[in-house]
mmCIF file of C-alpha atoms and ligand atoms in Angstrom:
data_model
loop_
_atom_site.group_PDB
_atom_site.id
_atom_site.type_symbol
_atom_site.label_atom_id
_atom_site.label_comp_id
_atom_site.label_asym_id
_atom_site.label_seq_id
_atom_site.Cartn_x
_atom_site.Cartn_y
_atom_site.Cartn_z
ATOM 1 C CA UNK O 66 0.000 0.000 0.000
ATOM 2 C CA UNK O 67 1.381 3.445 -0.831
ATOM 3 C CA UNK O 68 1.837 5.712 2.201
ATOM 4 C CA UNK O 69 0.555 8.660 0.191
ATOM 5 C CA UNK O 70 -2.410 8.631 -2.185
ATOM 6 C CA UNK O 71 -2.325 11.195 -4.977
ATOM 7 C CA UNK O 72 -5.048 12.191 -7.446
ATOM 8 C CA UNK O 73 -5.358 15.151 -9.807
ATOM 9 C CA UNK O 74 -8.806 16.439 -10.690
ATOM 10 C CA UNK O 75 -9.998 19.866 -11.837
ATOM 11 C CA UNK O 76 -6.641 21.463 -11.008
ATOM 12 C CA UNK O 77 -6.597 20.085 -7.452
ATOM 13 C CA UNK O 78 -3.879 17.637 -6.471
ATOM 14 C CA UNK O 79 -5.377 15.656 -3.592
ATOM 15 C CA UNK O 80 -2.668 14.243 -1.377
ATOM 16 C CA UNK O 81 -3.796 11.816 1.336
ATOM 17 C CA UNK O 82 -1.543 10.577 4.137
ATOM 18 C CA UNK O 83 -2.234 6.863 4.108
ATOM 19 C CA UNK O 84 -0.983 4.943 7.134
ATOM 20 C CA UNK O 85 -4.327 4.901 8.963
ATOM 21 C CA UNK O 86 -3.382 2.087 11.355
ATOM 22 C CA UNK O 87 -0.703 4.443 12.759
ATOM 23 C CA UNK O 88 -2.874 7.547 12.581
ATOM 24 C CA UNK O 89 -0.771 8.468 9.521
ATOM 25 C CA UNK O 90 2.436 8.850 11.544
ATOM 26 C CA UNK O 91 5.475 9.632 9.417
ATOM 27 C CA UNK O 92 8.157 7.114 8.518
ATOM 28 C CA UNK O 93 10.936 7.726 5.975
ATOM 29 C CA UNK O 94 8.951 6.097 3.149
ATOM 30 C CA UNK O 95 5.991 8.391 3.733
ATOM 31 C CA UNK O 96 8.292 11.422 3.724
ATOM 32 C CA UNK O 97 9.764 10.283 0.424
ATOM 33 C CA UNK O 98 6.353 9.791 -1.203
ATOM 34 C CA UNK O 99 5.080 13.122 0.095
ATOM 35 C CA UNK O 100 8.177 14.841 -1.271
ATOM 36 C CA UNK O 101 7.457 13.358 -4.702
ATOM 37 C CA UNK O 102 3.812 14.467 -4.571
ATOM 38 C CA UNK O 103 4.733 18.044 -3.646
ATOM 39 C CA UNK O 104 7.424 18.094 -6.332
ATOM 40 C CA UNK O 105 4.719 17.143 -8.809
ATOM 41 C CA UNK O 106 2.513 19.938 -7.483
ATOM 42 C CA UNK O 107 5.349 22.374 -8.095
ATOM 43 C CA UNK O 108 6.315 21.087 -11.537
ATOM 44 C CA UNK O 109 2.958 20.466 -13.249
ATOM 45 C CA UNK O 110 1.151 23.566 -14.498
ATOM 46 C CA UNK O 111 -2.093 21.527 -14.436
ATOM 47 C CA UNK O 112 -1.856 21.479 -10.640
ATOM 48 C CA UNK O 113 -3.236 24.800 -9.379
ATOM 49 C CA UNK O 114 -4.012 23.888 -5.759
ATOM 50 C CA UNK O 115 -3.134 21.127 -3.326
ATOM 51 C CA UNK O 116 -5.501 19.473 -0.859
ATOM 52 C CA UNK O 117 -3.749 17.638 1.970
ATOM 53 C CA UNK O 118 -5.699 15.287 4.242
ATOM 54 C CA UNK O 119 -5.408 11.982 6.078
ATOM 55 C CA UNK O 120 -6.957 8.540 5.617
ATOM 56 C CA UNK O 121 -8.919 6.965 8.456
ATOM 57 C CA UNK O 122 -9.754 8.528 11.807
ATOM 58 C CA UNK O 123 -6.611 10.644 12.232
ATOM 59 C CA UNK O 124 -4.888 13.366 10.247
ATOM 60 C CA UNK O 125 -1.314 12.688 11.358
ATOM 61 C CA UNK O 126 0.285 11.638 14.663
ATOM 62 C CA UNK O 127 3.683 13.118 13.799
ATOM 63 C CA UNK O 128 6.787 10.984 13.785
ATOM 64 C CA UNK O 129 6.178 7.220 13.952
ATOM 65 C CA UNK O 130 7.563 6.534 17.411
ATOM 66 C CA UNK O 131 7.846 2.807 16.732
ATOM 67 C CA UNK O 132 10.419 3.457 14.001
ATOM 68 C CA UNK O 133 13.331 3.681 16.412
ATOM 69 C CA UNK O 134 14.042 1.728 19.517
ATOM 70 C CA UNK O 135 14.308 4.361 22.208
ATOM 71 C CA UNK O 136 14.564 3.151 25.781
ATOM 72 C CA UNK O 137 16.024 4.398 29.069
ATOM 73 C CA UNK O 138 19.682 3.470 29.267
ATOM 74 C CA UNK O 139 20.049 2.956 25.498
ATOM 75 C CA UNK O 140 22.508 5.069 23.496
ATOM 76 C CA UNK O 141 21.219 8.612 22.867
ATOM 77 C CA UNK O 142 19.758 9.275 19.427
ATOM 78 C CA UNK O 143 20.501 12.322 17.286
ATOM 79 C CA UNK O 144 17.105 13.515 16.037
ATOM 80 C CA UNK O 145 18.530 16.386 14.006
ATOM 81 C CA UNK O 146 19.254 14.194 10.988
ATOM 82 C CA UNK O 147 15.611 13.296 10.454
ATOM 83 C CA UNK O 148 14.467 16.853 11.085
ATOM 84 C CA UNK O 149 17.095 18.243 8.726
ATOM 85 C CA UNK O 150 16.411 15.819 5.910
ATOM 86 C CA UNK O 151 12.662 15.265 6.236
ATOM 87 C CA UNK O 152 10.592 17.617 8.376
ATOM 88 C CA UNK O 153 12.295 20.949 7.720
ATOM 89 C CA UNK O 154 12.371 20.519 3.927
ATOM 90 C CA UNK O 155 8.670 19.539 4.042
ATOM 91 C CA UNK O 156 7.665 22.692 5.920
ATOM 92 C CA UNK O 157 9.823 24.858 3.652
ATOM 93 C CA UNK O 158 8.332 23.229 0.568
ATOM 94 C CA UNK O 159 4.727 23.796 1.713
ATOM 95 C CA UNK O 160 5.383 27.459 2.467
ATOM 96 C CA UNK O 161 7.366 28.110 -0.719
ATOM 97 C CA UNK O 162 5.029 26.263 -3.099
ATOM 98 C CA UNK O 163 3.719 29.035 -5.375
ATOM 99 C CA UNK O 164 0.225 27.495 -5.316
ATOM 100 C CA UNK O 165 -2.325 27.387 -2.490
ATOM 101 C CA UNK O 166 -2.312 24.406 -0.137
ATOM 102 C CA UNK O 167 -5.551 23.562 1.676
ATOM 103 C CA UNK O 168 -5.293 21.204 4.638
ATOM 104 C CA UNK O 169 -8.350 19.209 5.690
ATOM 105 C CA UNK O 170 -7.643 17.986 9.213
ATOM 106 C CA UNK O 171 -9.943 14.973 9.370
ATOM 107 C CA UNK O 172 -8.968 13.787 12.864
ATOM 108 C CA UNK O 173 -6.289 14.219 15.492
ATOM 109 C CA UNK O 174 -3.207 16.180 14.400
ATOM 110 C CA UNK O 175 -0.379 15.574 16.873
ATOM 111 C CA UNK O 176 3.292 16.492 17.126
ATOM 112 C CA UNK O 177 4.820 17.234 13.756
ATOM 113 C CA UNK O 178 1.422 16.313 12.275
ATOM 114 C CA UNK O 179 -0.137 19.365 13.910
ATOM 115 C CA UNK O 180 2.589 21.696 12.724
ATOM 116 C CA UNK O 181 2.614 20.370 9.179
ATOM 117 C CA UNK O 182 -1.099 21.213 9.080
ATOM 118 C CA UNK O 183 -0.288 24.729 10.335
ATOM 119 C CA UNK O 184 2.317 25.113 7.587
ATOM 120 C CA UNK O 185 -0.483 24.882 4.996
ATOM 121 C CA UNK O 186 -2.155 28.019 3.692
ATOM 122 C CA UNK O 187 -5.779 27.338 4.608
ATOM 123 C CA UNK O 188 -6.477 24.915 7.430
ATOM 124 C CA UNK O 189 -9.961 23.421 7.783
ATOM 125 C CA UNK O 190 -10.699 20.905 10.503
ATOM 126 C CA UNK O 191 -13.503 18.479 11.268
ATOM 127 C CA UNK O 192 -15.330 19.541 14.428
ATOM 128 C CA UNK O 193 -14.373 16.285 16.176
ATOM 129 C CA UNK O 194 -10.682 16.689 15.354
ATOM 130 C CA UNK O 195 -8.044 18.168 17.628
ATOM 131 C CA UNK O 196 -4.558 19.627 17.648
ATOM 132 C CA UNK O 197 -1.957 18.374 20.133
ATOM 133 C CA UNK O 198 1.547 19.727 20.650
ATOM 134 C CA UNK O 199 2.398 16.328 22.093
ATOM 135 C CA UNK O 200 6.169 16.843 21.957
ATOM 136 C CA UNK O 201 6.541 17.883 25.605
ATOM 137 C CA UNK O 202 4.897 14.633 26.695
ATOM 138 C CA UNK O 203 7.943 12.740 25.397
ATOM 139 C CA UNK O 204 10.541 15.318 26.408
ATOM 140 C CA UNK O 205 10.830 17.097 23.046
ATOM 141 C CA UNK O 206 10.156 20.601 21.778
ATOM 142 C CA UNK O 207 7.629 21.564 19.087
ATOM 143 C CA UNK O 208 9.380 21.139 15.742
ATOM 144 C CA UNK O 209 8.302 21.363 12.092
ATOM 145 C CA UNK O 210 7.853 25.093 12.597
ATOM 146 C CA UNK O 211 5.761 24.834 15.770
ATOM 147 C CA UNK O 212 7.781 27.368 17.742
ATOM 148 C CA UNK O 213 7.441 29.769 14.799
ATOM 149 C CA UNK O 214 3.776 29.248 13.886
ATOM 150 C CA UNK O 215 2.223 29.015 17.357
ATOM 151 C CA UNK O 216 3.166 32.402 18.835
ATOM 152 C CA UNK O 217 2.389 34.123 15.544
ATOM 153 C CA UNK O 218 -1.012 32.498 15.200
ATOM 154 C CA UNK O 219 -2.304 32.448 18.769
ATOM 155 C CA UNK O 220 0.013 34.746 20.758
ATOM 156 C CA UNK O 221 2.787 34.038 23.241
ATOM 157 C CA UNK O 222 0.674 32.967 26.233
ATOM 158 C CA UNK O 223 -1.403 30.422 24.349
ATOM 159 C CA UNK O 224 1.616 29.157 22.423
ATOM 160 C CA UNK O 225 3.462 28.483 25.661
ATOM 161 C CA UNK O 226 0.447 26.750 27.233
ATOM 162 C CA UNK O 227 -0.028 24.527 24.203
ATOM 163 C CA UNK O 228 3.674 23.653 24.018
ATOM 164 C CA UNK O 229 4.243 22.993 27.726
ATOM 165 C CA UNK O 230 0.995 21.241 28.581
ATOM 166 C CA UNK O 231 0.608 19.207 25.380
ATOM 167 C CA UNK O 232 -3.152 19.108 25.843
ATOM 168 C CA UNK O 233 -5.620 18.539 23.035
ATOM 169 C CA UNK O 234 -7.071 21.708 21.536
ATOM 170 C CA UNK O 235 -10.447 21.089 19.911
ATOM 171 C CA UNK O 236 -11.013 22.193 16.327
ATOM 172 C CA UNK O 237 -13.595 24.712 17.544
ATOM 173 C CA UNK O 238 -11.153 26.270 20.000
ATOM 174 C CA UNK O 239 -8.486 26.217 17.288
ATOM 175 C CA UNK O 240 -10.825 28.254 15.103
ATOM 176 C CA UNK O 241 -11.751 30.601 17.950
ATOM 177 C CA UNK O 242 -8.082 31.142 18.791
ATOM 178 C CA UNK O 243 -7.167 31.913 15.188
ATOM 179 C CA UNK O 244 -4.984 28.820 14.814
ATOM 180 C CA UNK O 245 -6.970 27.648 11.791
ATOM 181 C CA UNK O 246 -9.352 29.093 9.216
ATOM 182 C CA UNK O 247 -12.469 27.069 10.108
ATOM 183 C CA UNK O 248 -13.912 24.093 11.954
ATOM 184 C CA UNK O 249 -16.647 22.376 9.955
ATOM 185 C CA UNK O 250 -19.051 19.509 10.599
ATOM 186 C CA UNK O 251 -17.355 16.138 10.223
ATOM 187 C CA UNK O 252 -19.682 15.073 7.440
ATOM 188 C CA UNK O 253 -19.042 18.306 5.538
ATOM 189 C CA UNK O 254 -15.240 18.438 5.787
ATOM 190 C CA UNK O 255 -14.270 16.485 2.676
ATOM 191 C CA UNK O 256 -16.755 18.175 0.342
ATOM 192 C CA UNK O 257 -16.179 21.660 1.760
ATOM 193 C CA UNK O 258 -12.383 21.315 1.593
ATOM 194 C CA UNK O 259 -12.642 20.115 -2.003
ATOM 195 C CA UNK O 260 -14.888 23.035 -2.850
ATOM 196 C CA UNK O 261 -12.384 25.493 -1.363
ATOM 197 C CA UNK O 262 -9.490 23.805 -3.180
ATOM 198 C CA UNK O 263 -11.409 23.797 -6.482
ATOM 199 C CA UNK O 264 -12.266 27.467 -6.094
ATOM 200 C CA UNK O 265 -8.586 28.228 -5.553
ATOM 201 C CA UNK O 266 -7.597 25.983 -8.468
ATOM 202 C CA UNK O 267 -9.820 28.063 -10.747
ATOM 203 C CA UNK O 268 -8.268 31.301 -9.507
ATOM 204 C CA UNK O 269 -5.312 33.491 -10.502
ATOM 205 C CA UNK O 270 -2.579 31.027 -9.526
ATOM 206 C CA UNK O 271 0.336 33.404 -10.019
ATOM 207 C CA UNK O 272 -1.347 36.048 -7.892
ATOM 208 C CA UNK O 273 -1.984 33.465 -5.174
ATOM 209 C CA UNK O 274 1.677 32.469 -5.190
ATOM 210 C CA UNK O 275 2.641 36.107 -4.757
ATOM 211 C CA UNK O 276 0.119 36.554 -1.917
ATOM 212 C CA UNK O 277 1.771 33.645 -0.098
ATOM 213 C CA UNK O 278 5.181 35.164 -0.635
ATOM 214 C CA UNK O 279 4.087 38.565 0.659
ATOM 215 C CA UNK O 280 2.214 37.365 3.728
ATOM 216 C CA UNK O 281 4.856 34.858 4.789
ATOM 217 C CA UNK O 282 7.597 37.446 4.369
ATOM 218 C CA UNK O 283 5.643 39.976 6.447
ATOM 219 C CA UNK O 284 6.336 38.188 9.723
ATOM 220 C CA UNK O 285 10.024 38.985 9.316
ATOM 221 C CA UNK O 286 9.941 42.401 7.652
ATOM 222 C CA UNK O 287 9.649 46.006 8.793
ATOM 223 C CA UNK O 288 6.792 48.053 7.295
ATOM 224 C CA UNK O 289 9.289 49.779 4.995
ATOM 225 C CA UNK O 290 10.666 46.513 3.674
ATOM 226 C CA UNK O 291 7.186 45.085 3.305
ATOM 227 C CA UNK O 292 5.946 48.108 1.345
ATOM 228 C CA UNK O 293 8.854 47.682 -1.061
ATOM 229 C CA UNK O 294 8.126 43.984 -1.361
ATOM 230 C CA UNK O 295 4.438 44.690 -2.089
ATOM 231 C CA UNK O 296 5.473 47.108 -4.834
ATOM 232 C CA UNK O 297 7.743 44.494 -6.425
ATOM 233 C CA UNK O 298 5.274 41.630 -6.146
ATOM 234 C CA UNK O 299 2.393 43.782 -7.416
ATOM 235 C CA UNK O 300 4.525 44.652 -10.425
ATOM 236 C CA UNK O 301 4.888 40.932 -11.096
ATOM 237 C CA UNK O 302 1.166 40.290 -10.535
ATOM 238 C CA UNK O 303 0.349 43.126 -12.920
ATOM 239 C CA UNK O 304 2.305 41.401 -15.680
ATOM 240 C CA UNK O 305 0.133 38.259 -15.408
ATOM 241 C CA UNK O 306 -2.499 37.344 -17.959
ATOM 242 C CA UNK O 307 -4.892 36.663 -15.107
ATOM 243 C CA UNK O 308 -4.703 40.290 -13.973
ATOM 244 C CA UNK O 309 -5.705 41.459 -17.425
ATOM 245 C CA UNK O 310 -8.513 38.892 -17.510
ATOM 246 C CA UNK O 311 -9.684 39.899 -14.014
ATOM 247 C CA UNK O 312 -9.983 43.558 -14.913
ATOM 248 C CA UNK O 313 -11.589 42.840 -18.308
ATOM 249 C CA UNK O 314 -14.146 40.527 -16.696
ATOM 250 C CA UNK O 315 -14.951 43.141 -14.046
ATOM 251 C CA UNK O 316 -15.475 45.835 -16.659
ATOM 252 C CA UNK O 317 -17.596 43.533 -18.812
ATOM 253 C CA UNK O 318 -19.627 42.423 -15.776
ATOM 254 C CA UNK O 319 -18.898 38.707 -16.339
ATOM 255 C CA UNK O 320 -17.138 36.060 -14.267
ATOM 256 C CA UNK O 321 -13.391 35.899 -14.974
ATOM 257 C CA UNK O 322 -11.800 32.872 -16.590
ATOM 258 C CA UNK O 323 -8.386 32.590 -14.975
ATOM 259 C CA UNK O 324 -5.779 30.380 -16.569
ATOM 260 C CA UNK O 325 -3.140 30.520 -13.879
ATOM 261 C CA UNK O 326 -0.773 32.440 -16.160
HETATM 262 C C1 LIG Q 1755 1.329 5.796 16.841
HETATM 263 C C2 LIG Q 1755 1.638 7.151 16.942
HETATM 264 C C3 LIG Q 1755 2.942 7.566 16.638
HETATM 265 C C4 LIG Q 1755 3.465 5.341 16.224
HETATM 266 C C5 LIG Q 1755 -0.413 6.912 17.453
HETATM 267 N N1 LIG Q 1755 3.827 6.631 16.288
HETATM 268 N N2 LIG Q 1755 2.236 4.889 16.499
HETATM 269 C C6 LIG Q 1755 10.603 14.576 14.586
HETATM 270 C C7 LIG Q 1755 11.857 13.981 14.300
HETATM 271 C C8 LIG Q 1755 12.398 12.915 14.980
HETATM 272 C C9 LIG Q 1755 11.963 12.332 16.047
HETATM 273 C C10 LIG Q 1755 10.946 12.706 16.892
HETATM 274 O O1 LIG Q 1755 9.876 13.480 16.504
HETATM 275 C C11 LIG Q 1755 9.721 14.339 15.554
HETATM 276 C C12 LIG Q 1755 8.491 15.051 15.538
HETATM 277 C C13 LIG Q 1755 7.310 14.462 16.260
HETATM 278 O O2 LIG Q 1755 6.291 14.352 15.651
HETATM 279 S S1 LIG Q 1755 7.454 14.055 17.905
HETATM 280 C C14 LIG Q 1755 5.795 13.662 18.354
HETATM 281 C C15 LIG Q 1755 5.406 12.269 17.932
HETATM 282 N N3 LIG Q 1755 4.010 12.049 18.131
HETATM 283 C C16 LIG Q 1755 3.462 11.860 19.335
HETATM 284 O O3 LIG Q 1755 4.079 11.925 20.365
HETATM 285 C C17 LIG Q 1755 1.994 11.526 19.330
HETATM 286 C C18 LIG Q 1755 1.795 10.131 19.901
HETATM 287 N N4 LIG Q 1755 0.395 9.775 19.825
HETATM 288 C C19 LIG Q 1755 -0.515 10.210 20.697
HETATM 289 O O4 LIG Q 1755 -0.256 10.960 21.604
HETATM 290 C C20 LIG Q 1755 -1.905 9.691 20.516
HETATM 291 O O5 LIG Q 1755 -1.850 8.505 19.764
HETATM 292 C C21 LIG Q 1755 -2.827 10.694 19.793
HETATM 293 C C22 LIG Q 1755 -3.081 11.901 20.699
HETATM 294 C C23 LIG Q 1755 -2.231 11.161 18.465
HETATM 295 C C24 LIG Q 1755 -4.171 9.997 19.475
HETATM 296 O O6 LIG Q 1755 -4.671 9.376 20.621
HETATM 297 P P1 LIG Q 1755 -5.848 8.307 20.491
HETATM 298 O O7 LIG Q 1755 -6.912 8.844 19.610
HETATM 299 O O8 LIG Q 1755 -6.219 7.901 21.879
HETATM 300 O O9 LIG Q 1755 -5.218 7.075 19.699
HETATM 301 P P2 LIG Q 1755 -4.185 5.969 20.227
HETATM 302 O O10 LIG Q 1755 -3.183 6.583 21.127
HETATM 303 O O11 LIG Q 1755 -4.932 4.792 20.732
HETATM 304 O O12 LIG Q 1755 -3.427 5.571 18.849
HETATM 305 C C25 LIG Q 1755 -4.004 4.691 17.887
HETATM 306 C C26 LIG Q 1755 -2.918 3.815 17.343
HETATM 307 O O13 LIG Q 1755 -1.968 4.630 16.646
HETATM 308 C C27 LIG Q 1755 -2.144 3.135 18.467
HETATM 309 O O14 LIG Q 1755 -1.724 1.870 17.987
HETATM 310 P P3 LIG Q 1755 -2.451 0.511 18.488
HETATM 311 O O15 LIG Q 1755 -1.694 -0.581 17.795
HETATM 312 O O16 LIG Q 1755 -2.350 0.480 19.974
HETATM 313 O O17 LIG Q 1755 -3.880 0.660 18.008
HETATM 314 C C28 LIG Q 1755 -0.950 4.024 18.632
HETATM 315 O O18 LIG Q 1755 0.149 3.363 19.190
HETATM 316 C C29 LIG Q 1755 -0.681 4.438 17.213
HETATM 317 N N5 LIG Q 1755 0.047 5.699 17.169
HETATM 318 N N6 LIG Q 1755 0.536 7.810 17.320
HETATM 319 N N7 LIG Q 1755 3.303 8.852 16.663
#
């Protein structure tokens, strides 16, 4: 069985984490398959949005803890290799992908699984799902961008509580706290997430890529730097065919037909 299921339809590359018996926990093979899927998303012009979700009752339980034998008294393990070669490149790839990534959190998202969801551009979650910064429960720190995303999304106090206590945060609280875009009824999640992804896939793809670039850069930049960046990115957006189509459609009072160019 592949660890990642991939299907392209109507511009949406659906990518499903597929190790349901382990709540879709990551092993090296799953990382490799996910890398290939996201490379495809980057390379193929026909892909104009990505929809990431999980098979079964969980979204992703982070690193597969049964992959290594870790026990008291055993030789210490250097975790940086796996983070450096798998998790960090994955987070960087999701953020840098010049196409929107929708994440449909279908069940529990724990450890790196929670933070990989937060690395996506629009996060939707089933009402029964939850987010757990479970790292502290096994003596680790939030990785996969957790220490970056959490304080920026929910503020310092809530970030620290989530990281230290490792308690489950319900999808509804995650929405209320601003951690995610929306919690939706369990039965609606798949169809709603697909609808959002399809809407994005029919949109001005180049403009979306530039929006991602601008917003993600803003957390690091001064207002001056950001204003300059907006000028430069708007220049690029203005050169796109989709911009010309958008304005023409507005003037002609008709829906635009964006081609992603
Ligand atoms: C699992 C896992 C799992 C294996 C559930 N592994 N089997 C990066 C780089 C290098 C190293 C270290 O880490 C990292 C980043 C990380 O992600 S560290 C954090 C790793 N993840 C966790 O600590 C989460 C561990 N899992 C849990 O706390 C719970 O399973 C959650 C809260 C996710 C779900 O709880 P429940 O809904 O009560 O399900 P469950 O605990 O009964 O799990 C169901 C099955 O899935 C169970 O197997 P079994 O054979 O008993 O049915 C679990 O053992 C298995 N599973 N997570 N990460």
